[in-house]
């Protein structure tokens, strides 16, 4: 999970630009999220794979355990260590505004694990991901689920989604909440036709750390999950 914005450290919202990213404690996607992402998409990946917002390379290390992956590309606004992983081609860039440094139709999979909420312009990134993907290629994204019952109640009562309070904005760089409708619109604008949503994570009861599933294990879907997963496929 990594904040992405201006690669030259120019001014921006707190937690948004490169300088702020470098100063704050590095964000890390929790392992249960990575476990779910691996089960949904990571173990299915093959060919040339691009990891966006690589941070220290936690997701890349997962991908390196997939023998079907031939080459791993990586990018982030700040090099927190991914460039030092063996066999990884790293480029530092701001995916919210920069052109991805790879040619058209050259990548089979693009992963953005907990990235979109950090971007000032996620639409630009989704369009760039579409550009570099080969026909039939996939963009897999995860982001906080702002369509859940807990998220809707938070917005109704407090005026913001749970992962987008002032502290998240300032310290974690959570600046852009994404809903399923937002993700679908961005995908269609970019040219994706196949868009599959999944909600494999549990969801917290409002104002607690307890999950709904502790009492009702069968609860599934976007109303009862803290995470939105989406698999976007470029037409073949």
mmCIF file of N, CA, C and O in Angstrom, residues 31 33-75 82 85-89 107-113 138 140 142 231:
data_model
loop_
_atom_site.group_PDB
_atom_site.id
_atom_site.type_symbol
_atom_site.label_atom_id
_atom_site.label_comp_id
_atom_site.label_asym_id
_atom_site.label_seq_id
_atom_site.Cartn_x
_atom_site.Cartn_y
_atom_site.Cartn_z
ATOM 1 N N UNK A 31 -1.592 -8.680 6.069
ATOM 2 C CA UNK A 31 -1.434 -9.999 5.455
ATOM 3 C C UNK A 31 -2.758 -10.667 5.107
ATOM 4 O O UNK A 31 -2.849 -11.319 4.060
ATOM 5 N N UNK A 33 -5.340 -9.334 3.918
ATOM 6 C CA UNK A 33 -5.729 -8.761 2.628
ATOM 7 C C UNK A 33 -4.909 -9.375 1.503
ATOM 8 O O UNK A 33 -5.440 -9.737 0.450
ATOM 9 N N UNK A 34 -3.607 -9.513 1.728
ATOM 10 C CA UNK A 34 -2.764 -10.128 0.702
ATOM 11 C C UNK A 34 -3.139 -11.585 0.484
ATOM 12 O O UNK A 34 -3.109 -12.085 -0.646
ATOM 13 N N UNK A 35 -3.485 -12.278 1.576
ATOM 14 C CA UNK A 35 -3.931 -13.668 1.427
ATOM 15 C C UNK A 35 -5.143 -13.746 0.511
ATOM 16 O O UNK A 35 -5.213 -14.593 -0.388
ATOM 17 N N UNK A 36 -6.111 -12.857 0.758
ATOM 18 C CA UNK A 36 -7.329 -12.868 -0.060
ATOM 19 C C UNK A 36 -7.022 -12.489 -1.501
ATOM 20 O O UNK A 36 -7.555 -13.099 -2.446
ATOM 21 N N UNK A 37 -6.155 -11.486 -1.698
ATOM 22 C CA UNK A 37 -5.792 -11.078 -3.055
ATOM 23 C C UNK A 37 -5.069 -12.203 -3.792
ATOM 24 O O UNK A 37 -5.271 -12.403 -5.000
ATOM 25 N N UNK A 38 -4.230 -12.937 -3.074
ATOM 26 C CA UNK A 38 -3.535 -14.070 -3.680
ATOM 27 C C UNK A 38 -4.532 -15.135 -4.117
ATOM 28 O O UNK A 38 -4.440 -15.668 -5.230
ATOM 29 N N UNK A 39 -5.488 -15.446 -3.268
ATOM 30 C CA UNK A 39 -6.469 -16.476 -3.591
ATOM 31 C C UNK A 39 -7.357 -16.077 -4.762
ATOM 32 O O UNK A 39 -7.722 -16.912 -5.591
ATOM 33 N N UNK A 40 -7.702 -14.791 -4.831
ATOM 34 C CA UNK A 40 -8.600 -14.316 -5.887
ATOM 35 C C UNK A 40 -7.868 -14.152 -7.211
ATOM 36 O O UNK A 40 -8.390 -14.508 -8.276
ATOM 37 N N UNK A 41 -6.644 -13.606 -7.192
ATOM 38 C CA UNK A 41 -5.986 -13.254 -8.456
ATOM 39 C C UNK A 41 -4.502 -13.583 -8.522
ATOM 40 O O UNK A 41 -4.004 -13.949 -9.587
ATOM 41 N N UNK A 42 -3.766 -13.440 -7.429
ATOM 42 C CA UNK A 42 -2.317 -13.584 -7.492
ATOM 43 C C UNK A 42 -1.855 -14.929 -8.011
ATOM 44 O O UNK A 42 -0.930 -15.015 -8.829
ATOM 45 N N UNK A 43 -2.492 -15.991 -7.563
ATOM 46 C CA UNK A 43 -2.081 -17.325 -8.003
ATOM 47 C C UNK A 43 -2.508 -17.631 -9.432
ATOM 48 O O UNK A 43 -2.035 -18.592 -10.029
ATOM 49 N N UNK A 44 -3.371 -16.781 -10.006
ATOM 50 C CA UNK A 44 -3.812 -16.953 -11.389
ATOM 51 C C UNK A 44 -2.937 -16.216 -12.381
ATOM 52 O O UNK A 44 -3.026 -16.451 -13.590
ATOM 53 N N UNK A 45 -2.102 -15.297 -11.895
ATOM 54 C CA UNK A 45 -1.317 -14.444 -12.781
ATOM 55 C C UNK A 45 -0.282 -15.254 -13.549
ATOM 56 O O UNK A 45 0.189 -16.300 -13.093
ATOM 57 N N UNK A 46 0.066 -14.738 -14.724
ATOM 58 C CA UNK A 46 1.075 -15.388 -15.555
ATOM 59 C C UNK A 46 1.689 -14.363 -16.494
ATOM 60 O O UNK A 46 1.176 -13.258 -16.654
ATOM 61 N N UNK A 47 2.797 -14.739 -17.108
ATOM 62 C CA UNK A 47 3.439 -13.875 -18.086
ATOM 63 C C UNK A 47 4.149 -12.699 -17.447
ATOM 64 O O UNK A 47 4.819 -12.825 -16.430
ATOM 65 N N UNK A 48 3.981 -11.519 -18.042
ATOM 66 C CA UNK A 48 4.604 -10.288 -17.570
ATOM 67 C C UNK A 48 3.636 -9.590 -16.622
ATOM 68 O O UNK A 48 2.495 -9.304 -16.981
ATOM 69 N N UNK A 49 4.103 -9.306 -15.400
ATOM 70 C CA UNK A 49 3.239 -8.762 -14.354
ATOM 71 C C UNK A 49 3.810 -7.436 -13.866
ATOM 72 O O UNK A 49 5.018 -7.316 -13.630
ATOM 73 N N UNK A 50 2.935 -6.446 -13.702
ATOM 74 C CA UNK A 50 3.314 -5.138 -13.183
ATOM 75 C C UNK A 50 2.653 -4.927 -11.824
ATOM 76 O O UNK A 50 1.436 -5.019 -11.697
ATOM 77 N N UNK A 51 3.473 -4.638 -10.802
ATOM 78 C CA UNK A 51 2.965 -4.310 -9.475
ATOM 79 C C UNK A 51 3.090 -2.804 -9.270
ATOM 80 O O UNK A 51 4.187 -2.248 -9.347
ATOM 81 N N UNK A 52 1.970 -2.153 -9.012
ATOM 82 C CA UNK A 52 1.923 -0.696 -8.855
ATOM 83 C C UNK A 52 1.798 -0.366 -7.370
ATOM 84 O O UNK A 52 0.994 -0.965 -6.657
ATOM 85 N N UNK A 53 2.583 0.599 -6.901
ATOM 86 C CA UNK A 53 2.596 0.923 -5.485
ATOM 87 C C UNK A 53 3.279 -0.159 -4.682
ATOM 88 O O UNK A 53 2.746 -0.666 -3.697
ATOM 89 N N UNK A 54 4.492 -0.525 -5.074
ATOM 90 C CA UNK A 54 5.148 -1.729 -4.563
ATOM 91 C C UNK A 54 5.666 -1.607 -3.140
ATOM 92 O O UNK A 54 5.862 -2.621 -2.469
ATOM 93 N N UNK A 55 5.936 -0.375 -2.680
ATOM 94 C CA UNK A 55 6.460 -0.213 -1.327
ATOM 95 C C UNK A 55 7.752 -0.986 -1.123
ATOM 96 O O UNK A 55 8.683 -0.905 -1.915
ATOM 97 N N UNK A 56 7.784 -1.775 -0.073
ATOM 98 C CA UNK A 56 8.968 -2.584 0.221
ATOM 99 C C UNK A 56 8.937 -3.933 -0.479
ATOM 100 O O UNK A 56 9.850 -4.743 -0.296
ATOM 101 N N UNK A 57 7.895 -4.185 -1.245
ATOM 102 C CA UNK A 57 7.872 -5.386 -2.079
ATOM 103 C C UNK A 57 7.161 -6.580 -1.494
ATOM 104 O O UNK A 57 7.386 -7.703 -1.949
ATOM 105 N N UNK A 58 6.272 -6.356 -0.536
ATOM 106 C CA UNK A 58 5.565 -7.482 0.071
ATOM 107 C C UNK A 58 4.733 -8.275 -0.913
ATOM 108 O O UNK A 58 4.738 -9.516 -0.897
ATOM 109 N N UNK A 59 4.031 -7.585 -1.802
ATOM 110 C CA UNK A 59 3.216 -8.283 -2.795
ATOM 111 C C UNK A 59 4.095 -8.931 -3.854
ATOM 112 O O UNK A 59 3.806 -10.023 -4.349
ATOM 113 N N UNK A 60 5.188 -8.281 -4.203
ATOM 114 C CA UNK A 60 6.112 -8.861 -5.182
ATOM 115 C C UNK A 60 6.645 -10.191 -4.684
ATOM 116 O O UNK A 60 6.767 -11.156 -5.453
ATOM 117 N N UNK A 61 6.967 -10.261 -3.401
ATOM 118 C CA UNK A 61 7.471 -11.531 -2.850
ATOM 119 C C UNK A 61 6.423 -12.628 -2.992
ATOM 120 O O UNK A 61 6.773 -13.794 -3.225
ATOM 121 N N UNK A 62 5.162 -12.263 -2.855
ATOM 122 C CA UNK A 62 4.106 -13.248 -3.103
ATOM 123 C C UNK A 62 4.132 -13.690 -4.569
ATOM 124 O O UNK A 62 4.069 -14.881 -4.877
ATOM 125 N N UNK A 63 4.217 -12.726 -5.462
ATOM 126 C CA UNK A 63 4.190 -13.042 -6.892
ATOM 127 C C UNK A 63 5.383 -13.898 -7.301
ATOM 128 O O UNK A 63 5.280 -14.728 -8.214
ATOM 129 N N UNK A 64 6.512 -13.701 -6.656
ATOM 130 C CA UNK A 64 7.691 -14.489 -6.999
ATOM 131 C C UNK A 64 7.517 -15.967 -6.687
ATOM 132 O O UNK A 64 8.281 -16.796 -7.164
ATOM 133 N N UNK A 65 6.508 -16.297 -5.901
ATOM 134 C CA UNK A 65 6.208 -17.694 -5.636
ATOM 135 C C UNK A 65 5.294 -18.334 -6.653
ATOM 136 O O UNK A 65 4.951 -19.517 -6.515
ATOM 137 N N UNK A 66 4.918 -17.583 -7.683
ATOM 138 C CA UNK A 66 4.055 -18.102 -8.752
ATOM 139 C C UNK A 66 4.930 -18.466 -9.948
ATOM 140 O O UNK A 66 5.444 -17.583 -10.639
ATOM 141 N N UNK A 67 5.099 -19.744 -10.258
ATOM 142 C CA UNK A 67 6.021 -20.145 -11.330
ATOM 143 C C UNK A 67 5.554 -19.770 -12.724
ATOM 144 O O UNK A 67 6.358 -19.813 -13.668
ATOM 145 N N UNK A 68 4.276 -19.387 -12.874
ATOM 146 C CA UNK A 68 3.762 -19.021 -14.194
ATOM 147 C C UNK A 68 4.147 -17.590 -14.583
ATOM 148 O O UNK A 68 3.970 -17.198 -15.738
ATOM 149 N N UNK A 69 4.661 -16.828 -13.636
ATOM 150 C CA UNK A 69 5.059 -15.446 -13.915
ATOM 151 C C UNK A 69 6.477 -15.428 -14.472
ATOM 152 O O UNK A 69 7.410 -15.959 -13.870
ATOM 153 N N UNK A 70 6.642 -14.817 -15.641
ATOM 154 C CA UNK A 70 7.919 -14.808 -16.334
ATOM 155 C C UNK A 70 8.772 -13.582 -16.004
ATOM 156 O O UNK A 70 10.007 -13.646 -16.036
ATOM 157 N N UNK A 71 8.118 -12.459 -15.699
ATOM 158 C CA UNK A 71 8.849 -11.200 -15.502
ATOM 159 C C UNK A 71 8.011 -10.301 -14.604
ATOM 160 O O UNK A 71 6.784 -10.233 -14.758
ATOM 161 N N UNK A 72 8.665 -9.622 -13.652
ATOM 162 C CA UNK A 72 7.954 -8.748 -12.727
ATOM 163 C C UNK A 72 8.454 -7.316 -12.897
ATOM 164 O O UNK A 72 9.652 -7.035 -12.764
ATOM 165 N N UNK A 73 7.529 -6.414 -13.184
ATOM 166 C CA UNK A 73 7.786 -4.985 -13.269
ATOM 167 C C UNK A 73 7.214 -4.321 -12.019
ATOM 168 O O UNK A 73 6.278 -4.829 -11.405
ATOM 169 N N UNK A 74 7.753 -3.166 -11.670
ATOM 170 C CA UNK A 74 7.342 -2.517 -10.431
ATOM 171 C C UNK A 74 7.440 -1.016 -10.570
ATOM 172 O O UNK A 74 8.348 -0.499 -11.240
ATOM 173 N N UNK A 75 6.506 -0.299 -9.919
ATOM 174 C CA UNK A 75 6.596 1.155 -9.893
ATOM 175 C C UNK A 75 5.993 1.689 -8.608
ATOM 176 O O UNK A 75 5.091 1.087 -8.030
ATOM 177 N N UNK A 82 11.546 -1.886 -3.127
ATOM 178 C CA UNK A 82 11.183 -2.826 -4.183
ATOM 179 C C UNK A 82 12.270 -2.941 -5.244
ATOM 180 O O UNK A 82 12.471 -4.010 -5.828
ATOM 181 N N UNK A 85 14.853 -5.803 -4.831
ATOM 182 C CA UNK A 85 14.477 -7.210 -4.916
ATOM 183 C C UNK A 85 15.073 -7.824 -6.179
ATOM 184 O O UNK A 85 15.075 -7.188 -7.244
ATOM 185 N N UNK A 86 15.580 -9.028 -6.112
ATOM 186 C CA UNK A 86 16.208 -9.643 -7.290
ATOM 187 C C UNK A 86 15.210 -9.900 -8.403
ATOM 188 O O UNK A 86 14.068 -10.323 -8.164
ATOM 189 N N UNK A 87 15.643 -9.601 -9.623
ATOM 190 C CA UNK A 87 14.831 -9.914 -10.789
ATOM 191 C C UNK A 87 13.661 -8.998 -11.032
ATOM 192 O O UNK A 87 12.785 -9.316 -11.839
ATOM 193 N N UNK A 88 13.612 -7.848 -10.369
ATOM 194 C CA UNK A 88 12.498 -6.910 -10.505
ATOM 195 C C UNK A 88 12.960 -5.675 -11.260
ATOM 196 O O UNK A 88 13.991 -5.082 -10.935
ATOM 197 N N UNK A 89 12.184 -5.269 -12.256
ATOM 198 C CA UNK A 89 12.470 -4.045 -13.016
ATOM 199 C C UNK A 89 11.646 -2.909 -12.415
ATOM 200 O O UNK A 89 10.437 -2.853 -12.588
ATOM 201 N N UNK A 107 2.053 -5.995 -21.206
ATOM 202 C CA UNK A 107 1.909 -6.565 -19.863
ATOM 203 C C UNK A 107 0.679 -7.463 -19.825
ATOM 204 O O UNK A 107 -0.343 -7.160 -20.446
ATOM 205 N N UNK A 108 0.779 -8.569 -19.085
ATOM 206 C CA UNK A 108 -0.354 -9.496 -18.971
ATOM 207 C C UNK A 108 -1.239 -9.213 -17.760
ATOM 208 O O UNK A 108 -2.452 -9.395 -17.820
ATOM 209 N N UNK A 109 -0.622 -8.808 -16.662
ATOM 210 C CA UNK A 109 -1.368 -8.501 -15.440
ATOM 211 C C UNK A 109 -0.837 -7.213 -14.830
ATOM 212 O O UNK A 109 0.380 -6.997 -14.793
ATOM 213 N N UNK A 110 -1.744 -6.364 -14.324
ATOM 214 C CA UNK A 110 -1.382 -5.203 -13.514
ATOM 215 C C UNK A 110 -2.068 -5.348 -12.160
ATOM 216 O O UNK A 110 -3.279 -5.573 -12.101
ATOM 217 N N UNK A 111 -1.272 -5.229 -11.088
ATOM 218 C CA UNK A 111 -1.811 -5.294 -9.734
ATOM 219 C C UNK A 111 -1.683 -3.930 -9.068
ATOM 220 O O UNK A 111 -0.614 -3.306 -9.113
ATOM 221 N N UNK A 112 -2.766 -3.474 -8.437
ATOM 222 C CA UNK A 112 -2.753 -2.242 -7.649
ATOM 223 C C UNK A 112 -3.418 -2.568 -6.315
ATOM 224 O O UNK A 112 -4.627 -2.398 -6.145
ATOM 225 N N UNK A 113 -2.623 -3.052 -5.368
ATOM 226 C CA UNK A 113 -3.125 -3.487 -4.074
ATOM 227 C C UNK A 113 -3.145 -2.287 -3.119
ATOM 228 O O UNK A 113 -2.097 -1.776 -2.736
ATOM 229 N N UNK A 138 -5.302 -8.402 -17.608
ATOM 230 C CA UNK A 138 -6.123 -8.114 -16.439
ATOM 231 C C UNK A 138 -5.515 -7.024 -15.562
ATOM 232 O O UNK A 138 -4.296 -6.999 -15.337
ATOM 233 N N UNK A 140 -6.025 -5.886 -11.663
ATOM 234 C CA UNK A 140 -6.635 -6.282 -10.400
ATOM 235 C C UNK A 140 -6.380 -5.202 -9.372
ATOM 236 O O UNK A 140 -5.240 -4.799 -9.145
ATOM 237 N N UNK A 142 -7.481 -3.534 -5.371
ATOM 238 C CA UNK A 142 -8.163 -3.601 -4.087
ATOM 239 C C UNK A 142 -8.165 -2.208 -3.498
ATOM 240 O O UNK A 142 -7.220 -1.424 -3.704
ATOM 241 N N UNK A 231 -11.621 -7.131 -10.661
ATOM 242 C CA UNK A 231 -10.805 -7.682 -11.748
ATOM 243 C C UNK A 231 -11.344 -7.129 -13.057
ATOM 244 O O UNK A 231 -12.481 -7.415 -13.436
#
